[in-house]
Every structure is written in structure tokens, then in C-alpha cells.
CSV table of C-alpha atoms and ligand atoms in Angstrom, one decimal:
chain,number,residue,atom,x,y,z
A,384,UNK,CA,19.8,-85.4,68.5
A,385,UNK,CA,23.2,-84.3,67.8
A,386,UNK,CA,24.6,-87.1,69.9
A,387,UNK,CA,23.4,-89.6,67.6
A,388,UNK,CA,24.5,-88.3,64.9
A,389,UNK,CA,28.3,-88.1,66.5
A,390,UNK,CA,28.2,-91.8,67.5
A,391,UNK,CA,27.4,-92.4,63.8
A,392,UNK,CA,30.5,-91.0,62.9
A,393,UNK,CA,32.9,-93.6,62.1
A,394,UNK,CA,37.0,-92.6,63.0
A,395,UNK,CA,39.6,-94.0,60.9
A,396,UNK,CA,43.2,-94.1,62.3
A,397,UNK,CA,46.1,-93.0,59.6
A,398,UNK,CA,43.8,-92.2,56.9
A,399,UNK,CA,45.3,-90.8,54.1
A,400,UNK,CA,48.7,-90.9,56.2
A,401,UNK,CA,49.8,-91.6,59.5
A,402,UNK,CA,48.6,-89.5,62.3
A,403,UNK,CA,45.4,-88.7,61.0
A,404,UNK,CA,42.3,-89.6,62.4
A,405,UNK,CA,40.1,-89.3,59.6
A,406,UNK,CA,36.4,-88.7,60.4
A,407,UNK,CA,34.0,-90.9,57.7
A,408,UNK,CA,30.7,-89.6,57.7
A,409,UNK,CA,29.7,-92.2,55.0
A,410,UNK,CA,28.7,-94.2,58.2
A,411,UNK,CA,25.9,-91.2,59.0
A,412,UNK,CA,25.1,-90.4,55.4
A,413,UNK,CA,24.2,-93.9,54.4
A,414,UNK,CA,21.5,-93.7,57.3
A,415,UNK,CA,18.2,-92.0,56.1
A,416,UNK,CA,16.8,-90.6,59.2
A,417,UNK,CA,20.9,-89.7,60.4
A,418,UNK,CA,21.3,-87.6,57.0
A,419,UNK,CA,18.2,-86.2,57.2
A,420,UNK,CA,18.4,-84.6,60.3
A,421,UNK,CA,22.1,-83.4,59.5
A,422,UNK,CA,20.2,-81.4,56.6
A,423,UNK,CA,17.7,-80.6,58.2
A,424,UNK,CA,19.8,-79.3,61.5
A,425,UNK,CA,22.2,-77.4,59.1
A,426,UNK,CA,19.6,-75.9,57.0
A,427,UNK,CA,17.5,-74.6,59.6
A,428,UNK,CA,19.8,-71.7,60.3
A,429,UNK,CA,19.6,-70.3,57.0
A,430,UNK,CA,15.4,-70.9,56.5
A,431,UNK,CA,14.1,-67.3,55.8
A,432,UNK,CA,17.7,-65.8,55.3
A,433,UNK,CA,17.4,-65.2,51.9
A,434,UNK,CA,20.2,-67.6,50.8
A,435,UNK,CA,20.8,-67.2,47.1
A,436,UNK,CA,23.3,-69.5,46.8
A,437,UNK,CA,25.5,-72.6,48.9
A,438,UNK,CA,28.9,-73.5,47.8
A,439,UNK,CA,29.6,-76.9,48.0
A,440,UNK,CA,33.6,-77.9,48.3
A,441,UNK,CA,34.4,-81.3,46.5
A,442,UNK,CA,33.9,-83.9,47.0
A,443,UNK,CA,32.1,-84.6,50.7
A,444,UNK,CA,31.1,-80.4,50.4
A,445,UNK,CA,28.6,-81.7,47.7
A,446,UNK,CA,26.9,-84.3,49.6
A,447,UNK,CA,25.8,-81.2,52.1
A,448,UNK,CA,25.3,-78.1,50.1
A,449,UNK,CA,23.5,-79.5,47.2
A,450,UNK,CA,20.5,-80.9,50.0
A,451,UNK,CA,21.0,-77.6,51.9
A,452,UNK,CA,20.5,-75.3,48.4
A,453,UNK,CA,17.6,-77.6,47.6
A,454,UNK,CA,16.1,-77.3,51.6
A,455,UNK,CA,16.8,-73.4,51.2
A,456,UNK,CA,15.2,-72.9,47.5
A,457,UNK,CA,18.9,-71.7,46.9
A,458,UNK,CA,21.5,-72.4,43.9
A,459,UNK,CA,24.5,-74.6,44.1
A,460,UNK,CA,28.1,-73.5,43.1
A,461,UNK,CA,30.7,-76.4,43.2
A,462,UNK,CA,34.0,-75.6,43.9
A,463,UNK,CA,36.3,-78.5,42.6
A,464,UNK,CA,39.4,-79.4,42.1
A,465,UNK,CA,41.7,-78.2,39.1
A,466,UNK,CA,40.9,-79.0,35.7
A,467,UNK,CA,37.5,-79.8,36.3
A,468,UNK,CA,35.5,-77.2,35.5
A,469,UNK,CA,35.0,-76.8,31.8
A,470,UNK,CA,34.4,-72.9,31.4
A,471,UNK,CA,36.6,-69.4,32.8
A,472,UNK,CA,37.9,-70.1,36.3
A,473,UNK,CA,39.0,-68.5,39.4
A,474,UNK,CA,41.5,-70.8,41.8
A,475,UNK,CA,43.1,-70.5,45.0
A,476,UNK,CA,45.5,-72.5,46.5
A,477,UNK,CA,45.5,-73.8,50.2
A,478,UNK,CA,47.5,-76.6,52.9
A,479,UNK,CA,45.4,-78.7,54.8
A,480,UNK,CA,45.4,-81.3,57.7
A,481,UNK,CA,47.3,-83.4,55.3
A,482,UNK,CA,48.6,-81.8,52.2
A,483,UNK,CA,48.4,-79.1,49.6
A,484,UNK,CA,45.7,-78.5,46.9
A,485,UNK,CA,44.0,-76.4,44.7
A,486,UNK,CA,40.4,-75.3,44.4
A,487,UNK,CA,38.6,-73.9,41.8
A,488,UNK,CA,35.0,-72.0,40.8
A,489,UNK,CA,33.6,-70.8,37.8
A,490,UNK,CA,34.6,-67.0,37.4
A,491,UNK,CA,30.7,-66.2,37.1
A,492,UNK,CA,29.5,-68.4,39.7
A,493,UNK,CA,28.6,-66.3,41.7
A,494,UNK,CA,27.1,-62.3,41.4
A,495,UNK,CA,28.1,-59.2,43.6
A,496,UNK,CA,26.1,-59.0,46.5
A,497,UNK,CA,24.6,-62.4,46.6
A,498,UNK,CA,24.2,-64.3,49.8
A,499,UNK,CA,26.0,-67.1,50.2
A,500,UNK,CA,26.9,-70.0,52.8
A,501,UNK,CA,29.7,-72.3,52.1
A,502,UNK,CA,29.3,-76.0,52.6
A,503,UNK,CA,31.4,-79.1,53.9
A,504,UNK,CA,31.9,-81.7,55.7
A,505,UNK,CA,34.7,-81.1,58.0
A,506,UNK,CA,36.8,-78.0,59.5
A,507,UNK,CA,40.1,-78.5,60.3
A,508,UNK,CA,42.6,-76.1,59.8
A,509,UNK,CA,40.6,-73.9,58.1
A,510,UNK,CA,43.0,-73.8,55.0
A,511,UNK,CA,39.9,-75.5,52.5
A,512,UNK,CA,37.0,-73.4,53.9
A,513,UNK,CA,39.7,-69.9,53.7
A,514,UNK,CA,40.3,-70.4,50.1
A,515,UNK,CA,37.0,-70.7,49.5
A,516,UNK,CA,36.4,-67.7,51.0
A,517,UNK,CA,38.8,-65.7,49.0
A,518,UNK,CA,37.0,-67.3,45.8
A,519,UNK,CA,33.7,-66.3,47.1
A,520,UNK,CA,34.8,-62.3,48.1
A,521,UNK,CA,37.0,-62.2,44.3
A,522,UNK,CA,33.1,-62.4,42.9
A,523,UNK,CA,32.0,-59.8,45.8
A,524,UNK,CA,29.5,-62.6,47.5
A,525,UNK,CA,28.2,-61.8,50.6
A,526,UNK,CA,29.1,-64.6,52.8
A,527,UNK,CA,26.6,-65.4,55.5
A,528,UNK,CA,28.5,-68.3,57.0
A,529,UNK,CA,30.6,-71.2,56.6
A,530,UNK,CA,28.6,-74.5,57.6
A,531,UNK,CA,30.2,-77.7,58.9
A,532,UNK,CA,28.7,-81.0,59.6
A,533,UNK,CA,32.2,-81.7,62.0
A,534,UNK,CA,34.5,-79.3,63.4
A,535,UNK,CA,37.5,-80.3,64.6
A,536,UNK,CA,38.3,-77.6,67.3
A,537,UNK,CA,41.5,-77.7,68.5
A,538,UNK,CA,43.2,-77.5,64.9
A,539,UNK,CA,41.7,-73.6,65.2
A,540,UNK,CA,39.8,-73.2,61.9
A,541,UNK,CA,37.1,-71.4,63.1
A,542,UNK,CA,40.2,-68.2,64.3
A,543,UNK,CA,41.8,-69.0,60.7
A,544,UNK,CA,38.4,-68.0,59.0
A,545,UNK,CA,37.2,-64.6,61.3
A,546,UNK,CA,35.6,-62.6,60.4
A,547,UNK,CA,33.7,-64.7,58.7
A,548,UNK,CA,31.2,-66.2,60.5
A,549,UNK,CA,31.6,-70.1,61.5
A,550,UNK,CA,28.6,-72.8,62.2
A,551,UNK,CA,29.3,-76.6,63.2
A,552,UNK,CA,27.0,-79.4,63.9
A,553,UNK,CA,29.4,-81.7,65.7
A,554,UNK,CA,32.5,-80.6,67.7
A,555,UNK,CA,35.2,-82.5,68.7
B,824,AMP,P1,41.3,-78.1,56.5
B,824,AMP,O1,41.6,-77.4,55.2
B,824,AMP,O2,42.5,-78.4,57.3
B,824,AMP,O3,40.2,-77.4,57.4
B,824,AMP,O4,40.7,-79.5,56.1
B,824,AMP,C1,39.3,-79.7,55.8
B,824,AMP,C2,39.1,-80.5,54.6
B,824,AMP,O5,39.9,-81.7,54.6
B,824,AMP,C3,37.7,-81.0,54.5
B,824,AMP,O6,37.3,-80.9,53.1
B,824,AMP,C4,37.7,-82.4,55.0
B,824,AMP,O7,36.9,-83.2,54.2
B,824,AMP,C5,39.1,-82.8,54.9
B,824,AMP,N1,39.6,-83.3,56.2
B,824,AMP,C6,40.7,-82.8,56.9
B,824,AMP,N2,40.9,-83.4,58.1
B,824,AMP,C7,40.0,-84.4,58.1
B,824,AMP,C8,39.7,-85.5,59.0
B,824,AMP,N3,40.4,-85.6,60.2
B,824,AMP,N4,38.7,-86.3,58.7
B,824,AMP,C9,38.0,-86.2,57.6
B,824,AMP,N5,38.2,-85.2,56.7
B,824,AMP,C10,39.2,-84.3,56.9
């Protein structure tokens, strides 16, 4: 099941620079059975959990938690990228596989003690996924797990982000 979806998984060379092999999941997504069952795969973990809420990270992050939070009868928090959000924010900056950025949530996003799983499409380095972390525990969520369609395992996200509890779908 999982195999299929991995073979739908179209690699780019150099994409956004040189050296990067960019995994497109636009290739699985645009399939209906394909991003069904990624949903469904994903979600499955978290039926019965009492999920109150799944963080989405912009852009790809949306595509994933915003089915997930509907599978789950859960809320959705997007975190985006500066100056999007249009009320009181939190942000935290981060690198990644290829460059530096920002993120940013709504300061009342999320309340103490609610359970939430953060959503997106890819781990790499883990430096995305970690500051959403620390935006998640600065509003005292209760992080269940971070949930990746694709984990890239030898870039060692999953060690940048213990404790915190790491799921993938598709390793490489
Ligand atoms: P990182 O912060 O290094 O874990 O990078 C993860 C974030 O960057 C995710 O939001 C991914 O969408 C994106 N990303 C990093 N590397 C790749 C890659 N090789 N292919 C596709 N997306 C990537």
C-alpha cells in the first residue's frame, strides 16, 4: 500500500538549488485513490485519540492537516509564513535543507493542554517541524506527534525533534 504511494512520488534533481533532490508529492496528491489513502494511512493513528487540534505548516503542511483535522473531527491551526497572519502572533525562526525562514501562528491558536499533532509533508532536518514545536509548547499544547507523509532519514530529523514523538508514511 505504502509502496504505491512511494513510486507516486515524483524526485526532482536541484530543486530550489543545486544538490537538492526535491521530493513532489503533487504527483500522489493529484491521484484520488493515492491521496486518499495517504489520509487515510496518516489519520488512522490519531482515530480515537482525542485530537483537538492538527497544525498544518504552509504551504504543502495544509494539503495534509486540513484532511487529517477533518478525518479526526479536529480543528486546524495554520502556521504560515511572516506577515500573513492578520491578528497577535507568535514566530520562530528556523534553517532548513535549503535556507532560512520564519514561521508564524496566531498567539491564541492553540489552548493549554490541548492535544495536538503537527502536520507536513516532508522531514528533513527537522529545523521546520522544531520550530513548530516551540510555537506549539509557547501556547502549552500537548503535542501527541509530528506526522510526515516523507521522511527523509538520513538528514536526522526525527533525533532533532526527541522527545517529541515522530510518525512517517514513506521513508527514504
Ligand atoms: P527541514 O526543516 O529540513 O526538515 O525541511 C522540511 C521542510 O522543507 C518541509 O516543509 C518540506 O516541504 C521542505 N523540504 C525540505 N527538503 C525537501 C525535499 N528534499 N523535498 C521536498 N520538500 C523538502
Amino acid at each position: 500500500m505504502v509502496d504505491e504511494l512511494k513510486k507516486s512520488i515524483r524526485d526532482v534533481p536541484d530543486f530550489p538549488k543545486k544538490g537538492i533532490l526535491f521530493k513532489d508529492i503533487t504527483t500522489l496528491c493529484k491521484d484520488p485513490s493515492l491521496y486518499q489513502r495517504m489520509v487515510d494511512l496518516m489519520g488512522h493513528r490519531y482515530v480515537g485519540k482525542g485530537i483537538d487540534v492538527v497544525v498544518g505548516i504552509e504551504a504543502r503542511g495544509f494539503i495534509l492537516g486540513a484532511a487529517l483535522a477533518y478525518k479526526l473531527g479536529a480543528g486546524v491551526v495554520l502556521v504560515r509564513k511572516p506577515g500573513k497572519l492578520p491578528s497577535k502572533t507568535h514566530s520562530a525562526s528556523y534553517t532548513l535543507e535549503y535556507g532560512e525562514d520564519t514561521l508564524e501562528v496566531h498567539q491564541d491558536a492553540i489552548l493549554p493542554g490541548q492535544r495536538v499533532v503537527i502536520a507536513d509533508d516532508l522531514l528533513a532536518t527537522g529545523g521546520t517541524a522544531g520550530a513548530v514545536v516551540d510555537l506549539v509548547k509557547r501556547m502549552k499544547g500537548n503535542i501527541v506527534e509530528c506526522s510526515f507523509a516523507i521522511e527523509l532519514e538520513d538528514l536526522g530529523g526525527r533525533e532533532k525533534l526527541t522527545p517529541t514523538p515522530v510518525f512517517s508514511l514513506i521513508r527514504y
